[in-house]
Structures are given as structure tokens and as C-alpha cells.
Short mmCIF file of C-alpha atoms in Angstrom, two decimals:
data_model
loop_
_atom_site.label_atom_id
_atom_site.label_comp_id
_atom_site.label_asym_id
_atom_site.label_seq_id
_atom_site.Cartn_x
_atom_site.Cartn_y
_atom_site.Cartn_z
CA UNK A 158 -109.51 113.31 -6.40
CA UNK A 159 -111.01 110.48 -5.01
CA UNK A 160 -113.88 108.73 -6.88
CA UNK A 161 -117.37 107.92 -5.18
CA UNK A 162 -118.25 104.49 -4.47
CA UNK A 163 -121.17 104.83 -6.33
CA UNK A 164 -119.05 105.87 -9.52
CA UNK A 165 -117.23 103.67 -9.35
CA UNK A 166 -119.55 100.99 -9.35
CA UNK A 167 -121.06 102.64 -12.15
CA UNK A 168 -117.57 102.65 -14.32
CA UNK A 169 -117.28 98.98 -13.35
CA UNK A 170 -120.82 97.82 -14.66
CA UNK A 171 -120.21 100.01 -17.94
CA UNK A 172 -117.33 97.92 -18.80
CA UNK A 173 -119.62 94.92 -18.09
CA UNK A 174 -121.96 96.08 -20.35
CA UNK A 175 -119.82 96.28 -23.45
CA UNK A 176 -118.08 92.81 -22.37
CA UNK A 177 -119.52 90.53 -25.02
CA UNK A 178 -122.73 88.71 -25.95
CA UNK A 179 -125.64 88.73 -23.51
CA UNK A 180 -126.02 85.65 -21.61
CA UNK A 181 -128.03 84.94 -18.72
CA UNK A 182 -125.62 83.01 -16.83
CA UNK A 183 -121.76 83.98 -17.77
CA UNK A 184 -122.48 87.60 -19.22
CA UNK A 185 -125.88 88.89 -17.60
CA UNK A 186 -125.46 92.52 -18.36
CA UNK A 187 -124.51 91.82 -21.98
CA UNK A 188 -125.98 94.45 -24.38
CA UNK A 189 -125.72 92.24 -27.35
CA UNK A 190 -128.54 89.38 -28.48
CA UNK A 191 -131.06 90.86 -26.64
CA UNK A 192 -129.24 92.48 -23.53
CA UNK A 193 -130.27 95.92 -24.61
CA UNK A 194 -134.12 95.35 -23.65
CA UNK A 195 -132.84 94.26 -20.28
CA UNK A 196 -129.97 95.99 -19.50
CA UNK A 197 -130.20 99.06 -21.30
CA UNK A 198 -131.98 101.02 -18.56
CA UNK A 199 -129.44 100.01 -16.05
CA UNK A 200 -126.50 100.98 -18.46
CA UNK A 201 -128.03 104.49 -18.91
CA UNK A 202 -128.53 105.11 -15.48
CA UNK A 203 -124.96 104.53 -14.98
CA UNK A 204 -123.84 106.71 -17.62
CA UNK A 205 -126.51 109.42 -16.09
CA UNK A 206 -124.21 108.93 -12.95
CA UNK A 207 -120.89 108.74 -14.09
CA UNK A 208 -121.49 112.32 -16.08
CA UNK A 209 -123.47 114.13 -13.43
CA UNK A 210 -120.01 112.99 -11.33
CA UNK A 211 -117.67 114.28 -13.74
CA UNK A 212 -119.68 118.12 -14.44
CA UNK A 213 -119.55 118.29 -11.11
CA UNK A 214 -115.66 118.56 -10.66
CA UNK A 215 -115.75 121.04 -12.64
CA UNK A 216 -117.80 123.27 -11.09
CA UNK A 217 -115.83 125.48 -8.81
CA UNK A 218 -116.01 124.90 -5.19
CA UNK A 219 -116.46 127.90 -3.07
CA UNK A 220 -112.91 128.77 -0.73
CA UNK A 221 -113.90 130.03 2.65
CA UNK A 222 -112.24 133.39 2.86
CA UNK A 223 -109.87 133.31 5.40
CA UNK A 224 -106.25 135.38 6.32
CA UNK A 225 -104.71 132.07 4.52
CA UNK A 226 -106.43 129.93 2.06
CA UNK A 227 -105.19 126.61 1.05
CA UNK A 228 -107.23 124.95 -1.77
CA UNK A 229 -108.11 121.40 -1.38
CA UNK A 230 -106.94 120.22 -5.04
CA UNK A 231 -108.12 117.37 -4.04
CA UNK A 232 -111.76 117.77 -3.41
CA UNK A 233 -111.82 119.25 -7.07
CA UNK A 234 -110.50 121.51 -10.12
CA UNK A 235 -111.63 125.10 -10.01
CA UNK A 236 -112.12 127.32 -7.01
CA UNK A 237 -113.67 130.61 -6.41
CA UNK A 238 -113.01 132.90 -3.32
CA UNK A 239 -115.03 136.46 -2.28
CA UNK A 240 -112.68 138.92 -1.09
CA UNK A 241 -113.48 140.92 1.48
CA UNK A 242 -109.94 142.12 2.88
CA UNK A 243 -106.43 141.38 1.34
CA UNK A 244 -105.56 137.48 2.13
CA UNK A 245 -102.68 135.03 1.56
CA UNK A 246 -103.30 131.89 -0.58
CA UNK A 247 -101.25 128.94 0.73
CA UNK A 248 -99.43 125.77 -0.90
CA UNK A 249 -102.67 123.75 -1.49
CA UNK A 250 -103.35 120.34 0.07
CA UNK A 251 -103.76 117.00 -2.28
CA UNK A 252 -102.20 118.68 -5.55
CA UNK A 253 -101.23 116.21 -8.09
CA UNK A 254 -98.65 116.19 -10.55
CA UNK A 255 -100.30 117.39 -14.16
CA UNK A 256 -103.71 118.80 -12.23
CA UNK A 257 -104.79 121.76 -13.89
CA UNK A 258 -107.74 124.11 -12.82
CA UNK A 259 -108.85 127.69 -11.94
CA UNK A 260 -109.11 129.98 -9.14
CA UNK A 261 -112.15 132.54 -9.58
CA UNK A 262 -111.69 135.59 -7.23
CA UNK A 263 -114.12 138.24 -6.54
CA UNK A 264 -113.97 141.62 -5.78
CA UNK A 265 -116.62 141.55 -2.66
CA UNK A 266 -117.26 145.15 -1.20
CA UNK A 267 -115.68 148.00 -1.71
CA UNK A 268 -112.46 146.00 -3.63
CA UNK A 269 -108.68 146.64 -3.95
CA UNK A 270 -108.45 143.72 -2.10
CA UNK A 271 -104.66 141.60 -2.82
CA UNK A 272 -103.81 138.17 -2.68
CA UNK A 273 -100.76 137.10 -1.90
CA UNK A 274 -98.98 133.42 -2.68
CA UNK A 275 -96.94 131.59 -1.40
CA UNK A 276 -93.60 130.21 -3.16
CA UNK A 277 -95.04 127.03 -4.89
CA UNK A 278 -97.27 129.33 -7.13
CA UNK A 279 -94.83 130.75 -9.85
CA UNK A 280 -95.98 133.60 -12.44
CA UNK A 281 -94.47 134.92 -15.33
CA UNK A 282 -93.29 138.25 -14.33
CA UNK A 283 -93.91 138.04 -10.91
CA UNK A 284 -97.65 137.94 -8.81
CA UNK A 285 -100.52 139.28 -10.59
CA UNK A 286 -101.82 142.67 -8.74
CA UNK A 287 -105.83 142.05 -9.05
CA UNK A 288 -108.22 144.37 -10.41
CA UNK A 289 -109.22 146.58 -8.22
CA UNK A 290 -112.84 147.43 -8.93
CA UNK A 291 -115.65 146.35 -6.45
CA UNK A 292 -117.18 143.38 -8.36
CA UNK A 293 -114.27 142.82 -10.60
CA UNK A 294 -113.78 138.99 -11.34
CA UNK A 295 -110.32 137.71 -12.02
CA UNK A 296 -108.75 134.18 -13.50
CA UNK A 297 -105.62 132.22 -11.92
CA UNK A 298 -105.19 129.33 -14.21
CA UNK A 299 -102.29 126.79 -12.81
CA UNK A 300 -100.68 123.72 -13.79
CA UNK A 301 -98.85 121.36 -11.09
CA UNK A 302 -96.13 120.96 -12.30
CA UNK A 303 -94.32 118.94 -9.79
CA UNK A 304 -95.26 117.90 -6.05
CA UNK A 305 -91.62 117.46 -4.34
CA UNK A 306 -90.96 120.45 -4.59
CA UNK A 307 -94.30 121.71 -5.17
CA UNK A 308 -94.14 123.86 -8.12
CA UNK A 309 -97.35 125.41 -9.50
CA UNK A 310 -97.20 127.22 -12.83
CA UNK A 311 -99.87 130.08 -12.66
CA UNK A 312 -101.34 132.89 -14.73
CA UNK A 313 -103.91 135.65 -14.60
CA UNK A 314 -106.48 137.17 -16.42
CA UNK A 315 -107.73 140.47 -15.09
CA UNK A 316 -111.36 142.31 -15.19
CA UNK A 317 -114.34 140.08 -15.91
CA UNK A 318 -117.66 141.44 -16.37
CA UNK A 319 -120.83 139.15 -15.75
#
């Protein structure tokens, strides 16, 4: 996942901020000596920044519901989809080794809507068959485990209720 420019400006003052002693000249965003009645409103803003950035790739992006869905792993974490008919989901694009996350699916109309994978996405005792209930929200957790070959560990849990 790439990092905002605007994070990452944030991370780098941060570590500024904790540097050493304030001085005007060689350590102007000091917190010590009287660098916290300056500099602390800056150095909260940041943090305000850098967290909003970080709850936000957690929150799942939507998938747009298509015959073959490929998650961008990159973009973020956790994923939902709406089903609507029975689709495939495809080896996903930017996956890093040791990325983790979750795929929320939906139940959208009348349900019994299926998804199924492709060969990177590896479950213990074979693809999970989804609940079938209009409404019905299911888990995929996965792990990647490795990128060449791309090998994503993956399991289910079936039926939530909102």
C-alpha cells in the first residue's frame, strides 16, 4: 500500500519532533525546553493525520461486482462485495507477502449466490459454499503467504446477522 504524501510528511515531522531539545535554529520543532508551546499544535495535527490514514485502511473498500473480481490488495486490507449473481474472484493485484485482511460478501437479492476462486486462494477442505440466505453476510479471512507463486491461505466464516 502506498503511503500519501501528506502522511508521510506527517511521519517525517513526528520523528522531528521527538529529535532532541528545542532550538530555534538546529532543532526548530523540538518539543523539549519550551518546544511544546510552539510546536505542540503542529505535532498533534500530524498525529490527527497519520491515524485518520491508518483507520482508514482498515475500513473495507467496496469490490465492484463483476463476472471476475480481482481485489486491489494494494489500495487496502478488507473488502466487501454485494452479490447479485454467482461470480469468480480472481488472483488479486498488488498482494504482498505477510498481508492479511478480509473479504465481506453479501447476500444481495434473492441469495444463493457462489463465488468461485481461483488457484492462489487455498482453503482447508476445499472452497467455502456461502450461506445462502438473502442478506446473509459471510467472512474470507486470508494471509499471503507467498507472491511467486501466489499462494493465499483463506478461511470462512458463514451467516452473519447485523
Amino acid at each position: 500500500m502506498t503511503t500519501p504524501a501528506a502522511v508521510a510528511g506527517a511521519l517525517t515531522r513526528l520523528a522531528q519532533y521527538n529529535s532532541g531539545d528545542y532550538e530555534p535554529a538546529s532543532n526548530p520543532r523540538g518539543l523539549d525546553d519550551g518546544g511544546h508551546v510552539i510546536n505542540f499544535p503542529a505535532a498533534l495535527a500530524d498525529m490527527v493525520t497519520v491515524s485518520n490514514w491508518i483507520a482508514g485502511t482498515f475500513a473495507p473498500l467496496p469490490v465492484a461486482e463483476a463476472p471476475g473480481m480481482a481485489l486491489d490488495m494494494q489500495a487496502g486490507l478488507n473488502f466487501s462485495v454485494t452479490l447479485t449473481g454467482s461470480r469468480a474472484i480472481m488472483d488479486p493485484t498488488g498482494a504482498a507477502s505477510g498481508q492479511s485482511g478480509i473479504l465481506i460478501v453479501t447476500q444481495g437479492g434473492a441469495g444463493g449466490h457462489q463465488l468461485t476462486w481461483s488457484a492462489a486462494w487455498r482453503f482447508a477442505g476445499g472452497a467455502p459454499i456461502l450461506s445462502p440466505a438473502a442478506g446473509a453476510i459471510d467472512t474470507v479471512s486470508f494471509f499471503v503467504v507467498s507472491t511467486a507463486p501466489l499462494v493465499i491461505l483463506a478461511a470462512a466464516t458463514f451467516d452473519f446477522r447485523v
